[in-house]
Short mmCIF file of C-alpha atoms and ligand atoms in Angstrom, two decimals:
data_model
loop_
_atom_site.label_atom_id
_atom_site.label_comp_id
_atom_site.label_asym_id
_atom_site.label_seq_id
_atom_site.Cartn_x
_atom_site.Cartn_y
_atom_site.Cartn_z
CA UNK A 1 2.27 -4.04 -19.60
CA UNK A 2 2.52 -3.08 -15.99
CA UNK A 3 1.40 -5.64 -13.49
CA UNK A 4 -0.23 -4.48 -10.61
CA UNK A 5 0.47 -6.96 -7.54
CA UNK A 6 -2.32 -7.60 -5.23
CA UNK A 7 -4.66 -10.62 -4.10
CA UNK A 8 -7.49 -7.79 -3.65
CA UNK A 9 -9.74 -6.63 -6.60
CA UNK A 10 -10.65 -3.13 -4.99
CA UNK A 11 -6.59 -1.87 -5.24
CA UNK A 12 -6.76 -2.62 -8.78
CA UNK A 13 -10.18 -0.83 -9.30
CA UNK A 14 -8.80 2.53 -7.76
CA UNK A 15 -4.72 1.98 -9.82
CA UNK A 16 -6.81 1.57 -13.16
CA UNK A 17 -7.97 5.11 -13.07
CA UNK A 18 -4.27 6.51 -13.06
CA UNK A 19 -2.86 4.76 -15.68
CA UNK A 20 -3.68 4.97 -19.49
CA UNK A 21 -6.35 2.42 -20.56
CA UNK A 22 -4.45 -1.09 -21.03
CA UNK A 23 -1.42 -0.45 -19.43
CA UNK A 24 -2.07 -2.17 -16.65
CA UNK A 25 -3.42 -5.63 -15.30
CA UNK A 26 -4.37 -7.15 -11.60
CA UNK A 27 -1.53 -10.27 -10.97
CA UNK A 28 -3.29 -12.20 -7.98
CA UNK A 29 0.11 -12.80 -6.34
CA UNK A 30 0.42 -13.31 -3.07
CA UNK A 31 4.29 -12.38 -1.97
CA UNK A 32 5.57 -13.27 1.35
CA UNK A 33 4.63 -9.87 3.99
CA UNK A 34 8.15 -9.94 6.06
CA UNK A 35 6.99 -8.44 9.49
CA UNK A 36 8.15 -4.69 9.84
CA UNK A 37 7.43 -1.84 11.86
CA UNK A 38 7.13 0.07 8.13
CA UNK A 39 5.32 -0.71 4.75
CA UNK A 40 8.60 0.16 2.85
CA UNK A 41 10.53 -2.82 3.55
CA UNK A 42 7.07 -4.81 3.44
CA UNK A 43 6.41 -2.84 -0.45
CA UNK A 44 9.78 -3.86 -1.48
CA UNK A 45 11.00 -6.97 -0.70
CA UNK A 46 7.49 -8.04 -2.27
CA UNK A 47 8.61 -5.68 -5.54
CA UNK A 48 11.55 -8.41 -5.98
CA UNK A 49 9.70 -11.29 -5.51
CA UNK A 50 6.72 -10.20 -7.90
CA UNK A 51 9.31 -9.14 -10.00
CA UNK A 52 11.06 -12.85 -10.32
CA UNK A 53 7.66 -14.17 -10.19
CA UNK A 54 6.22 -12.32 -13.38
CA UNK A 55 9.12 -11.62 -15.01
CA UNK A 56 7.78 -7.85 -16.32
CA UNK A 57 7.35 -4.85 -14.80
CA UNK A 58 5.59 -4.94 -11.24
CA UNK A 59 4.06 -2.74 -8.63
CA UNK A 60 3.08 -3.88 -5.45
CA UNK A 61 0.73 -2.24 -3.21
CA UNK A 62 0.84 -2.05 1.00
CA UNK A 63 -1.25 -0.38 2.81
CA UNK A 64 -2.73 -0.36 6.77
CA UNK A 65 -4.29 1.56 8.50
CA UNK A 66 -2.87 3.30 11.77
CA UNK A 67 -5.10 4.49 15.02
CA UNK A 68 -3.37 7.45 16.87
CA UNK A 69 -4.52 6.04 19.69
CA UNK A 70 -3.13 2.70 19.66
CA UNK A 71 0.15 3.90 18.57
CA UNK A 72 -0.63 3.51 15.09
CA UNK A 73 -2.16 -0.20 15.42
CA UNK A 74 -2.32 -2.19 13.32
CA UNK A 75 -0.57 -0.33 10.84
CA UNK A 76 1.38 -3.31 8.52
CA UNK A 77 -0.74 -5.71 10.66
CA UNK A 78 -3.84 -4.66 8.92
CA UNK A 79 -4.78 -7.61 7.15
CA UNK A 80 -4.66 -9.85 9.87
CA UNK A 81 -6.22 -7.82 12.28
CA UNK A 82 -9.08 -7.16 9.49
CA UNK A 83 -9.18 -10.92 8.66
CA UNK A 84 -8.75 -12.13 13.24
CA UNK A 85 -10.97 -9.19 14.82
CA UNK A 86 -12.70 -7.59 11.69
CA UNK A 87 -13.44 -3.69 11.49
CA UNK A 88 -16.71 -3.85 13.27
CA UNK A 89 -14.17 -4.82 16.58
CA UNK A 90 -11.63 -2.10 15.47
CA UNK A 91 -14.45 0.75 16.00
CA UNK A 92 -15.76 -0.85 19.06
CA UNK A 93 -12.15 -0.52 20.28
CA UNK A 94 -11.60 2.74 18.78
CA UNK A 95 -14.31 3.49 20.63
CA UNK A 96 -13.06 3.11 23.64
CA UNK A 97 -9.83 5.83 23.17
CA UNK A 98 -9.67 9.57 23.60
CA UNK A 99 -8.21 9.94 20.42
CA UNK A 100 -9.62 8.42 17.49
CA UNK A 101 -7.55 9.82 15.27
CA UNK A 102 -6.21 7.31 12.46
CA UNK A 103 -4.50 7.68 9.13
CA UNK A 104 -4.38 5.02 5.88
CA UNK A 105 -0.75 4.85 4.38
CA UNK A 106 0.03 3.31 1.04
CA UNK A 107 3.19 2.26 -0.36
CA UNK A 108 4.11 1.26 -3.89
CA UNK A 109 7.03 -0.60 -4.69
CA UNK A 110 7.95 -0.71 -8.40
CA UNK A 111 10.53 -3.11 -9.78
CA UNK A 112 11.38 -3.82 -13.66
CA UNK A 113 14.93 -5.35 -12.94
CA UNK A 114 16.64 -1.89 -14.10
CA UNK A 115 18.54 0.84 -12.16
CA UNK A 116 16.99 3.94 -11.67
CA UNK A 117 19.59 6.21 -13.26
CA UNK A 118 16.81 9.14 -14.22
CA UNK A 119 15.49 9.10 -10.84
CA UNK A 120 17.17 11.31 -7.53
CA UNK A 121 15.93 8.87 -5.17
CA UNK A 122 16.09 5.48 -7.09
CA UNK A 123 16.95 2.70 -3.84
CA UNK A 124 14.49 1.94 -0.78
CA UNK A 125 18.21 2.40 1.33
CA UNK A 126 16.92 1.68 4.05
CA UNK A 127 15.71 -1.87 3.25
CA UNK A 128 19.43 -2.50 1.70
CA UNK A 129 20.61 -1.46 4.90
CA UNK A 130 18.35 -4.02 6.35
CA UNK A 131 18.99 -6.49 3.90
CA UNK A 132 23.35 -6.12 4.31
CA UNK A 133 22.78 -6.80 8.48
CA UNK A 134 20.40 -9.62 8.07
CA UNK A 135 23.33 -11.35 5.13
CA UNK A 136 22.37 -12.96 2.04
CA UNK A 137 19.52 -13.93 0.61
CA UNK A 138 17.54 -11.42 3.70
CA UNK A 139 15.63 -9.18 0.84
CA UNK A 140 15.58 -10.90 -2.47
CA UNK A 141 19.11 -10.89 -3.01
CA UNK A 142 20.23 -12.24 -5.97
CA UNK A 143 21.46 -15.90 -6.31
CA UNK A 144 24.76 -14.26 -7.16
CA UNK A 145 25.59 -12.35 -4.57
CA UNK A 146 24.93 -9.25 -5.93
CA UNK A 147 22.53 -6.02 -4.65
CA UNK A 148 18.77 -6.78 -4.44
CA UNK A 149 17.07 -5.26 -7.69
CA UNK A 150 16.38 -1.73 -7.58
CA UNK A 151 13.07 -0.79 -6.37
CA UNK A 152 11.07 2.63 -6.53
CA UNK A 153 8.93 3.75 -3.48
CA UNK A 154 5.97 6.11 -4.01
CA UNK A 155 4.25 7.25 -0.77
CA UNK A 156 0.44 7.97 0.26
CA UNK A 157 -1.19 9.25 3.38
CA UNK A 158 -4.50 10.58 4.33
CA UNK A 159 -5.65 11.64 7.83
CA UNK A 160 -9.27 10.94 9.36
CA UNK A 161 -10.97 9.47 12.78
CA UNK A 162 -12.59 5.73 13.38
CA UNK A 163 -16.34 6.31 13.17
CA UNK A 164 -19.03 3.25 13.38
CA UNK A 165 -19.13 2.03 9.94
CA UNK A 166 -21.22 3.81 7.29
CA UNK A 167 -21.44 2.96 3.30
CA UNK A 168 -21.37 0.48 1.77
CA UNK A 169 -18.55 1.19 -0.96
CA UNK A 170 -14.94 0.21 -0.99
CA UNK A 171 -13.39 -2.38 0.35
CA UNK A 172 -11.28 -3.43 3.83
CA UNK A 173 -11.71 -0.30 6.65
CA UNK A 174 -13.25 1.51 4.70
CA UNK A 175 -16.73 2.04 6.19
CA UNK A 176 -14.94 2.70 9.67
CA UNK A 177 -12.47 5.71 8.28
CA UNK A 178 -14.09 9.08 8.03
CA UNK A 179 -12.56 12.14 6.10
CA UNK A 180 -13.80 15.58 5.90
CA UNK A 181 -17.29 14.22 7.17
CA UNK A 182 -17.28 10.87 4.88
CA UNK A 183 -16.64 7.82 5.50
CA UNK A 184 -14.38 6.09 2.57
CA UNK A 185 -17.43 3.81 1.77
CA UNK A 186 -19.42 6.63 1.17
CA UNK A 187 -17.27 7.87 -1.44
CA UNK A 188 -17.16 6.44 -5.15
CA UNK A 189 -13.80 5.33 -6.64
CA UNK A 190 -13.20 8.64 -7.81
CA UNK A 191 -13.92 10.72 -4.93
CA UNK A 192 -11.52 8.46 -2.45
CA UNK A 193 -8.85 8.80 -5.38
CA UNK A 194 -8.99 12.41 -4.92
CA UNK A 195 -8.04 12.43 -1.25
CA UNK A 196 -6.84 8.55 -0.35
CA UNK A 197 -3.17 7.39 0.52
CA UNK A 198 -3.33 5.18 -2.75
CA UNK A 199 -4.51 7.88 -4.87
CA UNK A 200 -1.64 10.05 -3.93
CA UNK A 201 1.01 7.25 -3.65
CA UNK A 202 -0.77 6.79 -7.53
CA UNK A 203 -0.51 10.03 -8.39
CA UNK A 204 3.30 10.58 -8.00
CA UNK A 205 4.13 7.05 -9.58
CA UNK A 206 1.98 8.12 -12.56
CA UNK A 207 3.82 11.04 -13.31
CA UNK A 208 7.25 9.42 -12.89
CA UNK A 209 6.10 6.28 -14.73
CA UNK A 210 5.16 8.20 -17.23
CA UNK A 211 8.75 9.18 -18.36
CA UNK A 212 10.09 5.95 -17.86
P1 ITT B 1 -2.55 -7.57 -0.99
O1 ITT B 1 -1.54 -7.62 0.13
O2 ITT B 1 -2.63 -8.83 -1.77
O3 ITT B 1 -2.39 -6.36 -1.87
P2 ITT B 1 -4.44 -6.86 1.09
O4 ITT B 1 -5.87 -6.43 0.98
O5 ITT B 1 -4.08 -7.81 2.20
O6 ITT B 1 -4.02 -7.43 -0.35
P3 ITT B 1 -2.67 -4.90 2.31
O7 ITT B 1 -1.85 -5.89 3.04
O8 ITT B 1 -1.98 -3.75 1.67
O9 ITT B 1 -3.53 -5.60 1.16
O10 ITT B 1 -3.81 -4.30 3.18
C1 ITT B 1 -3.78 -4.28 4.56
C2 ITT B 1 -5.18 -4.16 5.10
O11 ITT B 1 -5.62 -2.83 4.90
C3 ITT B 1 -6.20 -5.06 4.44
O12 ITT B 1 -7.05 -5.53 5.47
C4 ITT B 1 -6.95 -4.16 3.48
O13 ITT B 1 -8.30 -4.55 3.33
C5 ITT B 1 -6.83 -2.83 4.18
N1 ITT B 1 -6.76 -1.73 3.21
C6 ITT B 1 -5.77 -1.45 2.35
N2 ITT B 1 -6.08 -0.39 1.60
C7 ITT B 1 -7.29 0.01 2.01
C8 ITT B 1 -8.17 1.03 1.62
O14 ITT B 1 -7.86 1.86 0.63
N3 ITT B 1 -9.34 1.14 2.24
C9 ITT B 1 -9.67 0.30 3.24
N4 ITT B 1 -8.92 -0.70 3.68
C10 ITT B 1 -7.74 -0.85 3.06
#
């Protein structure tokens, strides 16, 4: 059974329709978000500690959204700037800018404790990199000494523009990010799927998790 790894309900809603019936489950974990420019590092360093935590097959989910404008605020600083300001003050401040551009990224880290050996791509390097000139312990090392777990990265991205919020689906941003006309809140589960930086970053795990 995969365990997907996220304190918020509405991620698991939209993974669920990806993966065969059962194969999955929501594990409210809450793994410590290291602060990075990128999601990868973010996605997995919090692959290896889910991974220790549950001891079976994790993937983590990080998303953010990131506003052309405010060179691509707040990005991994999503949740806090949702939770400080709220997206009613992100609009009004969107608002504001000539370009109100934004996009949503998504980035899955999966971890079962296993190499990767059918995979082309199988480490997040750059996060060893960052882990070997920060020294031990900087990215889940191992008590041993040894590499940080393997971890897979799937990627998502989806372009759109800050709009006052409309809808009343979804969860997070989503009333305040329109695509193709839409607002994410005025799409059902399925519809965002079809276009949304989750539902791609789903989309490729799926078909790789599939063989594995
Ligand atoms: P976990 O870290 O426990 O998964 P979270 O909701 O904090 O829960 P993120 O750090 O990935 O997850 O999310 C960063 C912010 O972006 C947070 O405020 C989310 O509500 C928001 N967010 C993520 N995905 C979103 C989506 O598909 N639509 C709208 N907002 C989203």
């Amino acid at each position: 059974m995969l365990r997907y790894v996220t304190t918020n309900p509405g991620k698991v809603r939209e993974a669920e329709r990806y993966l065969p019936d059962g194969s999955v489950e929501g594990l409210d974990f809450d793994y410590a978000e290291v602060q990075a420019d990128e999601l990868g590092p973010i996605a997995a360093r919090g692959a290896r500690e889910a991974y220790r935590h549950a001891d079976a097959p994790v993937l983590v989910d990080d998303a953010g959204l990131f506003v052309e404008g405010l060179d691509g605020f707040p990005g991994p600083y999503s949740s806090y700037v949702e939770d400080t300001l709220g997206i009613e003050r992100v609009h009004e401040i969107a608002a504001d800018l000539d370009d109100r551009r934004a996009a949503f990224r998504c980035t899955l880290g999966y971890c079962d404790g296993e190499g990767f050996a059918a995979s082309p791509d199988p480490v997040d390097r750059g996060d060893r990199d960052a882990a070997a000139a920060a020294g031990p312990d900087a990215a889940g090392e191992a008590a041993d000494g040894s590499d940080p777990l393997p971890v897979k990265l799937f990627e998502g991205y989806v372009p759109g523009r800050i709009v006052a919020p409309r809808g009343d689906g979804g969860f997070g941003y989503d009333p305040i990010f329109e695509h193709d006309g839409e607002t994410f809140a005025e799409m059902d589960t399925d519809r965002k799927n079809a276009v949304s930086h989750r539902g791609r970053a789903l989309e490729k795990f799926a078909e790789w998790y599939a063989d594995r």
